XYZ file of C-alpha atoms in Angstrom:
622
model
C 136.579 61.518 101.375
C 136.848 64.640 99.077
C 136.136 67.035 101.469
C 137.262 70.981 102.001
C 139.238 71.874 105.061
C 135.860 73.368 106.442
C 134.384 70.104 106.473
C 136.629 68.121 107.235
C 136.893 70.287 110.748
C 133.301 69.354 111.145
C 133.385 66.103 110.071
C 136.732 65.416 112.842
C 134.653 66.986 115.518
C 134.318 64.381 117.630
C 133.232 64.808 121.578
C 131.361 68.120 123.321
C 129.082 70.940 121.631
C 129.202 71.760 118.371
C 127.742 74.257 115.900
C 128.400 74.290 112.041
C 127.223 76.997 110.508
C 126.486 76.236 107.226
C 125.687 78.730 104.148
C 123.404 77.526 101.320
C 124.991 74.942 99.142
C 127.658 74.229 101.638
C 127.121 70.227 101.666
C 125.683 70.064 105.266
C 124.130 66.465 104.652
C 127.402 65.520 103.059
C 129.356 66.677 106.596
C 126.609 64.434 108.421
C 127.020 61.262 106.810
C 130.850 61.260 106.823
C 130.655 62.325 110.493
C 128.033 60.209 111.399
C 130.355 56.767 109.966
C 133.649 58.982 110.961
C 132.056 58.237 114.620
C 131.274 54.603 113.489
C 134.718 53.498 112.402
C 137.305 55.698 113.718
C 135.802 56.283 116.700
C 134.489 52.453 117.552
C 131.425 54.276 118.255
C 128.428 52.041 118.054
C 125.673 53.103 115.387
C 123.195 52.261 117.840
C 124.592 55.129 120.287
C 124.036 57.781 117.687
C 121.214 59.625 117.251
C 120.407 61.782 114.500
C 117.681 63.867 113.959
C 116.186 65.766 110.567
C 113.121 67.912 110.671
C 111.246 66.227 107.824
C 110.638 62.895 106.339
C 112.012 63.925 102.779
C 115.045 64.522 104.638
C 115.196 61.285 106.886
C 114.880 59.405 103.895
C 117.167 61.291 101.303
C 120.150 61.188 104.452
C 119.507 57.113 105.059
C 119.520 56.836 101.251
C 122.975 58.927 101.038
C 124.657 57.213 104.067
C 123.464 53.463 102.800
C 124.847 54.081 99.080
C 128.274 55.558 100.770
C 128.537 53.205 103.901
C 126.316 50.759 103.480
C 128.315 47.567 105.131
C 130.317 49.541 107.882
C 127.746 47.669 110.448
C 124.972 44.997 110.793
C 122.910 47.696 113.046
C 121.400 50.326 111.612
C 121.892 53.935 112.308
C 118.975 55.957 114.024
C 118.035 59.133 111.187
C 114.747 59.894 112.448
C 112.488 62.825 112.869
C 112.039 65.019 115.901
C 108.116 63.737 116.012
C 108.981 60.432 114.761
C 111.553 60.186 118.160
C 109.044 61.763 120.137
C 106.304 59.401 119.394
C 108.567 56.720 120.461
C 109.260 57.465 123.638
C 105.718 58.393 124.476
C 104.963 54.691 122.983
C 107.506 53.618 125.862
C 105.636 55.710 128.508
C 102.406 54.587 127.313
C 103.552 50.468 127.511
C 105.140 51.212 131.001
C 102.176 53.277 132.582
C 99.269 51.205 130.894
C 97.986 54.286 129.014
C 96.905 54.477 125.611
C 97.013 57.559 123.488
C 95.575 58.158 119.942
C 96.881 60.202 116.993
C 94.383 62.088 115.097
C 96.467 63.415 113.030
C 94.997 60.994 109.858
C 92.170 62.934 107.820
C 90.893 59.571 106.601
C 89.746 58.365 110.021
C 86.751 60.126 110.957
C 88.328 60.990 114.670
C 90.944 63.349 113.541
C 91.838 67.334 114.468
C 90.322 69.281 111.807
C 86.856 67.242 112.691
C 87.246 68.235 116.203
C 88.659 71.970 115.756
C 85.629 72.018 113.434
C 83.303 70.675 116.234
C 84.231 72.769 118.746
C 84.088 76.153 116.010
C 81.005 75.288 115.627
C 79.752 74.627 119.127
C 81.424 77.646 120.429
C 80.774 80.627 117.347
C 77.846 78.713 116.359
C 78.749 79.263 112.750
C 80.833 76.862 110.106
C 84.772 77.474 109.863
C 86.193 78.631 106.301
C 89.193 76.247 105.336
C 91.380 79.377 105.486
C 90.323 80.276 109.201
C 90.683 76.416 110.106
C 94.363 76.682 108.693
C 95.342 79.687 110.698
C 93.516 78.079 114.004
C 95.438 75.184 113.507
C 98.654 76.746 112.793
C 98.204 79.562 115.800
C 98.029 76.064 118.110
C 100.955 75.060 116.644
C 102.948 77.912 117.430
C 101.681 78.153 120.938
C 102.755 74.697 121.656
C 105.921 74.992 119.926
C 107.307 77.867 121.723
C 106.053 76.877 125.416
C 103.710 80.086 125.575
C 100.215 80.657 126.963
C 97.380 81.341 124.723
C 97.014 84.822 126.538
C 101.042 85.571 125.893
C 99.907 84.779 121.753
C 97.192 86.849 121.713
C 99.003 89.588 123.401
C 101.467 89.400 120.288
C 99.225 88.272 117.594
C 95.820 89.651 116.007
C 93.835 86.981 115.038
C 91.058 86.595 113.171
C 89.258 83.894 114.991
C 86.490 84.649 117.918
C 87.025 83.565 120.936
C 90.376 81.667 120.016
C 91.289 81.216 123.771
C 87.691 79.161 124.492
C 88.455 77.278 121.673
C 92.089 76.757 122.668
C 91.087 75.628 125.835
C 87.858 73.162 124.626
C 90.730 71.583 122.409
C 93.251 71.344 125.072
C 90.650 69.652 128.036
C 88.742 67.575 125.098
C 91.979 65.418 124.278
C 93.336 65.202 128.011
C 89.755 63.694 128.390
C 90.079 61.147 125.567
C 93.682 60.921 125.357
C 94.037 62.127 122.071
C 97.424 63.699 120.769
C 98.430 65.715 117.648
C 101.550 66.306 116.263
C 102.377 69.325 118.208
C 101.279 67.509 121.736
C 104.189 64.645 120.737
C 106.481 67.442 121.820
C 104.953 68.819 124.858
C 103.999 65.423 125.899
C 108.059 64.115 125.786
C 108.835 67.067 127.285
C 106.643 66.567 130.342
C 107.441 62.679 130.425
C 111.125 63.623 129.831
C 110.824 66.070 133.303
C 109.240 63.557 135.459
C 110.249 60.139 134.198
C 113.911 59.882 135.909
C 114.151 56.438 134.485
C 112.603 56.893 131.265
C 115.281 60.140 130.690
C 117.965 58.314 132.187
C 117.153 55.197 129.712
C 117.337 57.111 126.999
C 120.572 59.335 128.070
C 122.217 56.067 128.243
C 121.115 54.581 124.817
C 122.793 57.819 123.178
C 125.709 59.111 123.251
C 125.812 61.399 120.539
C 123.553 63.547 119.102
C 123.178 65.285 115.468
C 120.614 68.131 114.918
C 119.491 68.668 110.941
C 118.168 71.770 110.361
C 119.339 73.764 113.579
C 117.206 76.944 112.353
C 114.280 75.236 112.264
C 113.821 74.194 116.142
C 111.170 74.838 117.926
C 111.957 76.034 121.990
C 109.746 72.431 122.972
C 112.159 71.056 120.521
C 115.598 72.554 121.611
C 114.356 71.352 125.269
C 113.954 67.949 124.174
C 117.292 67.445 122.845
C 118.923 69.409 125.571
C 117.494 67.167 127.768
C 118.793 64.062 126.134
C 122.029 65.481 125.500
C 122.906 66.146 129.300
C 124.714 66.070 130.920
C 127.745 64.186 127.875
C 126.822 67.466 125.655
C 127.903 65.050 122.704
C 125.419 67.350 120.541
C 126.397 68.270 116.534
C 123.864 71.185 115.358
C 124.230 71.823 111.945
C 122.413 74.861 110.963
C 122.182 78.315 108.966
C 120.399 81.541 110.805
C 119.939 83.313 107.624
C 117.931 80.248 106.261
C 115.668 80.447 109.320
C 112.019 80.684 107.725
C 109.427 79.145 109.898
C 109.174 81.727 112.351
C 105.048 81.301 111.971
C 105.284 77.143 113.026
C 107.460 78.249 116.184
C 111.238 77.530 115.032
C 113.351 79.928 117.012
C 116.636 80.779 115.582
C 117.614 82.738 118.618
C 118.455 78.982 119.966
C 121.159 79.572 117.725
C 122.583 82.551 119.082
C 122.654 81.212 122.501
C 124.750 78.402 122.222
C 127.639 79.381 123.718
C 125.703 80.444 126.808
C 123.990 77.153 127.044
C 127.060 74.868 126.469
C 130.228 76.973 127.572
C 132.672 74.966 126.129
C 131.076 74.383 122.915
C 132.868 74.931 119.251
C 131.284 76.771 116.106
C 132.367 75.935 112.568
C 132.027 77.956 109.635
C 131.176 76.385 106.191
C 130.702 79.158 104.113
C 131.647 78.105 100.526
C 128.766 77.566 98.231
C 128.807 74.482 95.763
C 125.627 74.917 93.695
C 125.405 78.839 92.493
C 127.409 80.722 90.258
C 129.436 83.635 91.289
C 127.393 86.267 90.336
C 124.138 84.687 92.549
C 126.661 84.176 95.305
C 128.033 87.614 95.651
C 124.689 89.094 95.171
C 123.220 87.024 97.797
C 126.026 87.808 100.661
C 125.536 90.854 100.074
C 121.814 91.024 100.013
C 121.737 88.518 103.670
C 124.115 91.185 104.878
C 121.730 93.643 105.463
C 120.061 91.749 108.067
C 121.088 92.719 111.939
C 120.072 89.692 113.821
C 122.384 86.810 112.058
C 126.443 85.387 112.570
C 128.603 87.247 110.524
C 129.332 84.693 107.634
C 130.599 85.771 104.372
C 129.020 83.232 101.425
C 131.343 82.480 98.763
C 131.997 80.276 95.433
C 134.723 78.686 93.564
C 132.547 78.093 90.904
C 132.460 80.689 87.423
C 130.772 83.603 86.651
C 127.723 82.745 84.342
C 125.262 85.408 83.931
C 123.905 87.938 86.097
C 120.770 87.821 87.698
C 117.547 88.836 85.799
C 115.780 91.439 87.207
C 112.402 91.677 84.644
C 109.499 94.418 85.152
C 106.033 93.736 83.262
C 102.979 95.728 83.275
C 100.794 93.161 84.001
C 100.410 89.943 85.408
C 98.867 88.228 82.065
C 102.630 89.687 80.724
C 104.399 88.180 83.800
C 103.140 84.722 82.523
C 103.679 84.943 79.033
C 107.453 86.098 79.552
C 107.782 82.396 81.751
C 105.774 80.484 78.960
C 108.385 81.833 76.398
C 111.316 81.227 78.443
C 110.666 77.977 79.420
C 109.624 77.037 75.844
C 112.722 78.775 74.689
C 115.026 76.806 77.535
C 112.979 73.476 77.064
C 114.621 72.178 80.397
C 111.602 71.535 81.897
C 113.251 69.326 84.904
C 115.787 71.806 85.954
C 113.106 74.794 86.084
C 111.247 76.210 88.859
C 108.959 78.898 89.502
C 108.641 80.235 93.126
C 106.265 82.647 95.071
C 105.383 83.923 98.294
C 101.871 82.496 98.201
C 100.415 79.435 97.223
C 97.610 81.436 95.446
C 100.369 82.237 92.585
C 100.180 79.006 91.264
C 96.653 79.222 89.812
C 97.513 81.887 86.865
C 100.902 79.758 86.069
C 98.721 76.528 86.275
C 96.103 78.072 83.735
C 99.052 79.244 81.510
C 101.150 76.356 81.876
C 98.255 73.803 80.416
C 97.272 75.765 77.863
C 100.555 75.593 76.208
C 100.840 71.661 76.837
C 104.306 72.268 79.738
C 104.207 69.888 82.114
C 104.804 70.712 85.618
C 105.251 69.319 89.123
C 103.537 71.332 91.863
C 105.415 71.078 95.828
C 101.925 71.788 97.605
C 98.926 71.141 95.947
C 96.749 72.163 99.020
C 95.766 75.591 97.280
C 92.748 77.755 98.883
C 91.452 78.529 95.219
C 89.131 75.946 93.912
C 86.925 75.764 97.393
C 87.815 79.518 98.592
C 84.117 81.189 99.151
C 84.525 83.992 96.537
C 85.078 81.270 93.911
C 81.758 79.607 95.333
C 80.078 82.871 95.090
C 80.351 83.305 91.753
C 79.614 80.327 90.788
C 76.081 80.241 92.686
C 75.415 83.776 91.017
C 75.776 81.849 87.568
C 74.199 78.631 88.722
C 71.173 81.459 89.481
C 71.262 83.016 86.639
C 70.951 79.131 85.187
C 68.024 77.986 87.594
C 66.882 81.034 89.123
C 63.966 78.680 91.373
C 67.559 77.632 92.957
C 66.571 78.595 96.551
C 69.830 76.998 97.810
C 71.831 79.351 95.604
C 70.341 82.073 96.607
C 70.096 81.785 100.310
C 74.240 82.029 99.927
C 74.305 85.299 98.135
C 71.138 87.283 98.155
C 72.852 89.270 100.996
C 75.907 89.589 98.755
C 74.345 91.821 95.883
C 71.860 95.129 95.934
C 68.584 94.361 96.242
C 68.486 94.948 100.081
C 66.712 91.700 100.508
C 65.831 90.713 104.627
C 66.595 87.725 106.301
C 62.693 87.879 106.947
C 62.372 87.453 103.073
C 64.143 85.035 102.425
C 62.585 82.920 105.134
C 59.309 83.713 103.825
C 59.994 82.738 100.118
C 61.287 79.564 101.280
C 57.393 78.587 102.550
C 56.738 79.108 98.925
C 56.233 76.473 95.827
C 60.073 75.643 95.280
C 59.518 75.344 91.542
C 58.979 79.520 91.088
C 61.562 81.910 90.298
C 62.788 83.024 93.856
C 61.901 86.751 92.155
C 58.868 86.021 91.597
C 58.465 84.593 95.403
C 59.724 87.903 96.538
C 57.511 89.607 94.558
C 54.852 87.732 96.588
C 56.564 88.863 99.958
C 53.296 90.615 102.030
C 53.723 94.119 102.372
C 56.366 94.742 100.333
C 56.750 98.370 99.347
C 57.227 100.348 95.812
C 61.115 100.363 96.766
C 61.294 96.820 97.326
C 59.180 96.463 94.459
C 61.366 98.163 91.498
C 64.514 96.163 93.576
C 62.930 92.561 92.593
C 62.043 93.661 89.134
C 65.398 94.859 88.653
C 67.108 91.691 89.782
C 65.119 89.419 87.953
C 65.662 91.611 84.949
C 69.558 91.547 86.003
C 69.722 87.603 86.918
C 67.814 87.310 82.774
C 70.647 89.155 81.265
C 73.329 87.659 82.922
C 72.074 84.042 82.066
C 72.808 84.808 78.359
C 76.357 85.956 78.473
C 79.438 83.974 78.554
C 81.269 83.272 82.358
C 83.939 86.684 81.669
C 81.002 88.970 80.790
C 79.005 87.474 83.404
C 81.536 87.520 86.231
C 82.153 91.676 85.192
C 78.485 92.141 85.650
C 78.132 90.174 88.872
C 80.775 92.694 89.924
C 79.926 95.624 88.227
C 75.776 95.671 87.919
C 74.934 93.726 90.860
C 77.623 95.582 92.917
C 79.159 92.004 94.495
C 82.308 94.142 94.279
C 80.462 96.775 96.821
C 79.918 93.661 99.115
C 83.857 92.678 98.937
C 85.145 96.117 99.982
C 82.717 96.947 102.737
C 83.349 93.232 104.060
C 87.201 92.361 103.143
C 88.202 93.716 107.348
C 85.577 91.600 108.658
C 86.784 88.170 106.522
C 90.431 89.470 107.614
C 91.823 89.767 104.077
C 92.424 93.214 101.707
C 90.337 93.824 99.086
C 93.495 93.273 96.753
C 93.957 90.056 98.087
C 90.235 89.243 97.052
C 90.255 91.080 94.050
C 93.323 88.482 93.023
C 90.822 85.688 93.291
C 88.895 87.169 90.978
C 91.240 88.116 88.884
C 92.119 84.532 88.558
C 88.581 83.283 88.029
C 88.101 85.508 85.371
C 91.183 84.070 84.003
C 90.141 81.191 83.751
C 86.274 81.963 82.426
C 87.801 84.229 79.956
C 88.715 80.864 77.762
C 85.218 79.348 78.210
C 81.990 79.539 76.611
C 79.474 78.790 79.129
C 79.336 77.792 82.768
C 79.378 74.013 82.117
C 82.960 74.816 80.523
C 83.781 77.231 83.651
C 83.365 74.321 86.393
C 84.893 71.458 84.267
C 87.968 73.841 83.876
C 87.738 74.384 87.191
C 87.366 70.676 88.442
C 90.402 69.442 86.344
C 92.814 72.023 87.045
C 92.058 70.878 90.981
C 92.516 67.715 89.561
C 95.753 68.563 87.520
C 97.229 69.648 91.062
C 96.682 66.689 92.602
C 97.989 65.138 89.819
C 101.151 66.372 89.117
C 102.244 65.045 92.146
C 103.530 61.900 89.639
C 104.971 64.092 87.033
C 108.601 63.420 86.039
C 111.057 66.266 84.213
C 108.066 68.583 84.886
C 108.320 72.408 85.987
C 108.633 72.178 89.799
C 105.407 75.007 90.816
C 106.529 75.590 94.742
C 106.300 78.454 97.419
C 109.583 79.289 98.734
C 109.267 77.983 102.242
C 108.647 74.218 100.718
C 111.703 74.528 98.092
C 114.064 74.976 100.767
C 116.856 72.713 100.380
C 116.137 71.887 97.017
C 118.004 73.390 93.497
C 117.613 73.831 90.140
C 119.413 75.441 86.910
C 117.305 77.862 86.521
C 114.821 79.800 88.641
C 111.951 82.097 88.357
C 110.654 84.225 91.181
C 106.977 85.832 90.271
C 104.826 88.372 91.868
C 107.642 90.648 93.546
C 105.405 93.116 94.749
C 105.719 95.142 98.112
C 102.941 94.283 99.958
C 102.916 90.968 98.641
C 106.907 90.104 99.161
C 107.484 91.583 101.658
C 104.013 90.948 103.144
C 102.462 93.490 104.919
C 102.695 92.788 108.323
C 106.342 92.945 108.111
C 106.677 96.174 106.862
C 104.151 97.699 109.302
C 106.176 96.467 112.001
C 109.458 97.205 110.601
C 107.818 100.896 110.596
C 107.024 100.345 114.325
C 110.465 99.288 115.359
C 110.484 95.883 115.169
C 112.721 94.700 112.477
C 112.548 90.857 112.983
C 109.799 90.215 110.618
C 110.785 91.771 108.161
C 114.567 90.076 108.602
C 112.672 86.444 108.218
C 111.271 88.085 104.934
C 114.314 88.668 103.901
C 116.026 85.670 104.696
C 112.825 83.665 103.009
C 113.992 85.736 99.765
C 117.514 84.672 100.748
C 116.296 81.060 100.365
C 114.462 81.738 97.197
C 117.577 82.859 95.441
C 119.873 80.258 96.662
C 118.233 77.679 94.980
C 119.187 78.933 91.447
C 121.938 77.302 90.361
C 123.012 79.350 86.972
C 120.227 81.169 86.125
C 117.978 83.184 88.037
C 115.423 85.484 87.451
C 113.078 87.902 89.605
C 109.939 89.352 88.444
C 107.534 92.416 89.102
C 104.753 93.982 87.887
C 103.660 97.604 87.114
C 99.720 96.853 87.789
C 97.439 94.686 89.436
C 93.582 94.901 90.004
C 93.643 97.860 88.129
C 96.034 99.818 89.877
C 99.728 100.767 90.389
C 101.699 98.764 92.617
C 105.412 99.119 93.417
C 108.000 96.520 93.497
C 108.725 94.449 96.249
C 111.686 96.692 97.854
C 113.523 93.537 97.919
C 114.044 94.125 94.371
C 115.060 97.773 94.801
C 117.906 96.850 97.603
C 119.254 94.268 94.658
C 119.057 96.698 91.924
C 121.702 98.923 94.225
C 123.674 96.254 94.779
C 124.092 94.789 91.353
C 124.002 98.346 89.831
């Protein structure tokens, strides 16, 4: 075994508590393996009495992989790498067998009994109105967290602002509706041990017995359900190896709870932490930078990052005007590198991707894209626009209309519009309104004006006609007096547009616009298969991965930091902003040689500043 005296500490660590605290790039799944067969044949430890556990598939699989190419024939059993859920739906397998029950997942989109359906159902039932996909995202993710970190609905909403009506009734329908049909999702799987864990004696005891040593992947990334789970198993031998890295803690919004971390000397007394703090994968000038950087940060173990490896370049800090500049400065680097495989481009927010995508095709790079679950292509603004030209088209298109004729000036009633529809469905819904009894000179000159408006705008190309949806039929008006009420900024849906127009700007008429539209989607779900592509990812799903050279986009303040973090940092609570830090952290570590972060001067038409991340680097590189 080549390994450095840090690991090999680890690796030797045999029986009782342990922490290794490992820095980016420090071989932690290298440390595992050799510990796990260290156990195996020093230690006439059978594999079947070892129990390790990663917090994603990808890493279950890449750790087997590793261990089987390395160790392979130490032993005709083989050794338990499994996920947290993956464990936890085995046991309640065990309970269900034993206690005649039988549960159902509905975790499977393809079966037509599955969570969003429900969550959907109950929406519906409850608000009496049709979820957004966004919303249905941030209901399922504020379950999530609930059940994660062993809280109340009423403690979350006492910490959280959400944007969903009557969350707790909804909470609650969810909660009573699967008890009733004995229906689990991913997040009950760790509840559900937990419970069965607590009042199963034998069931605990069976599996206390079956291990007898315990590795944790990913220590940063545990959930409180999840710590309790293992520290449950783990009594009362404490035979448990957490390997781990506070500063790469990044999933604060899913429930992982660092703090775990910190407490691990009060939970296990005699317990041992090791330090691997030399970084294999960056060059010297990203690793100072980045210990210094992670240094700021209050709430972490004092670890100092460092490298053996040379000094290559230093890191790239580029400012653009715009964001149409931003993307030609990556298209002529990566054309100019032409190392398409070792490239990445990272962001905050999935909603990035869609400029690089449009840029990216149109100069023939191919590219490889982490999540291709982006809120663009079905996001409501998008569909707006579309039914305004699909009017403009068709304008008898009464199912158009009845989406945006509140969206526009014309001050058109509900009472209208319910009228119009008793009329012949082949007439120009202006026309119908025209019709509408009563209807005064005001109203009048409003229809005339409209159909006159919805006449020009079928004759111009999608750009033009997208500026004058804004512009002349004051859509834009509609956005800003709305934005609070659909919970986003008007910058954020002023970006959407922005990247609509983007993409009409290269087309010729709205026939062009959708088929763009439908086979970028489809180029997303595509790329999936792409080899020696440019990997398109947000920062939270490159974790653990690295390439030669990296590109970080859209470093604005507001953006990257978000927000929320900075308005609480201003209120005295520092912690999100810390985890924003730390998910920059992340996003630097994974550049191996080169590495380079980019703002912009303007967006939307006005100023913005650069992410302060940026400014805190700039002082320390300066």
């Amino acid at each position: 075994m080549n390994l450095s005296n840090e690991q090999k500490k680890a690796v030797y660590h045999i029986d009782g508590p342990a922490l290794v605290l490992a820095v980016p790039g420090a071989g932690k799944t290298t440390v595992l393996i050799h510990r796990t067969a260290n156990l195996i044949l020093n230690n006439n430890v059978g594999p079947e009495k070892i129990l390790s556990i990663t917090f994603s598939r990808a890493s279950t699989r890449d750790m087997k992989y590793r261990f089987n190419k390395l160790y392979g024939d130490i032993s005709n059993i083989p050794v338990h790498f499994s996920t947290i859920h993956s464990f936890a739906y085995s046991l309640i397998r065990e309970y269900t067998y034993k206690n005649r029950i039988r549960y159902v997942l509905i975790e499977d989109s393809k079966n037509k009994l599955n969570k969003y359906n429900i969550l959907k159902r109950i929406y519906f039932s409850i608000n009496n109105d049709y979820i957004t996909e966004e919303k249905l995202d941030t209901l399922i993710n504020s379950i999530g967290y609930i059940k994660n970190m062993l809280i109340t609905p009423e403690e979350f909403l006492n910490e959280f602002k959400i944007d969903i009506n009557n969350f707790k009734n909804i909470f609650d329908t969810y909660e009573r509706y699967k008890r009733s049909n004995n229906l689990i999702d991913f997040d009950d799987m760790l509840t559900l041990s937990l419970e069965i864990l607590k009042k199963d004696k034998y069931l605990l005891n069976k599996y206390r017995n079956r291990f007898d040593y315990i590795q944790v992947d990913e220590g940063q990334d545990t959930s409180k359900a999840q710590i309790e789970i293992i520290h449950a198993l783990a009594h009362p031998k404490h035979n448990l190896f957490v390997v781990a890295d506070d500063d790469q803690s990044i999933y604060g919004f899913r429930g992982a709870y660092p703090k775990g971390l910190f407490n691990f000397n009060k939970v296990y007394k005699n317990g041992k932490v090791f330090y691997m703090e030399q970084n294999y994968r960056s060059s010297k000038n990203i690793v100072s930078v980045c210990n210094r950087f992670i240094k700021q940060n209050t709430l972490r173990y004092d670890k100092n990052i460092f490298t053996q490896n040379n000094f290559v370049e230093p890191i790239n800090i580029i400012k653009v005007n715009t964001l149409k500049e931003q993307y030609e400065y990556l298209i002529n680097e990566l054309l100019s590198k032409e190392d398409y495989g070792n490239s990445a481009i990272l962001y905050r927010n999935n909603i990035s991707a869609i400029g690089i995508i449009e840029y990216l095709d149109r100069n023939n790079l191919p590219f490889y894209m982490k999540d291709i679950k982006i809120n663009f292509f079905n996001h409501w603004v998008v569909q707006d626009i579309l039914n305004f030209l699909l009017l403009s088209q068709d304008n008898s298109n009464i199912e158009c209309f009845e989406k945006i004729y509140f969206k526009m000036k014309g001050f058109i009633s509900k009472k209208q519009l319910n009228y119009i529809k008793t009329l012949s469905y082949n007439q120009s819904v202006f026309n119908r309104l025209l019709e509408c009894p009563g209807i005064n000179e005001f109203y009048r000159k409003n229809f005339l004006e409209l159909k006159l408006d919805f006449k020009k705008l079928s004759k111009m190309p999608p750009y033009e006609g997208i500026l004058y949806i804004e512009k002349n039929l004051e859509y834009e008006d509609y956005l800003r007096e709305n934005c609070m009420k659909f919970g986003h900024t008007l910058d954020s849906l002023k970006t959407i547009l922005y990247f609509i127009k983007m993409i009409a700007s290269k087309t010729k008429d709205l026939n062009e616009l959708t088929e763009r539209l439908k086979y970028l989607e489809y180029l997303c779900s595509e790329s999936k298969g792409v080899k020696n592509g440019i990997t398109l990812s947000t920062i939270h799903s490159a974790k653990g991965l690295e390439f030669e050279n990296v590109y970080i986009v859209d470093l604005i303040d507001g953006d990257f930091p978000n927000t929320n973090s900075i308005d609480e940092f201003i209120k005295g609570n520092a912690e999100p902003l810390e985890e924003e830090r730390r998910l920059f952290y992340v996003g630097m570590t994974r550049a191996k040689t080169h590495l380079n972060l980019i703002t912009i001067n303007n967006r939307n038409d006005k100023e913005v500043k650069p992410s302060r991340f940026l400014v805190e680097l700039e002082k320390l590189i300066s």
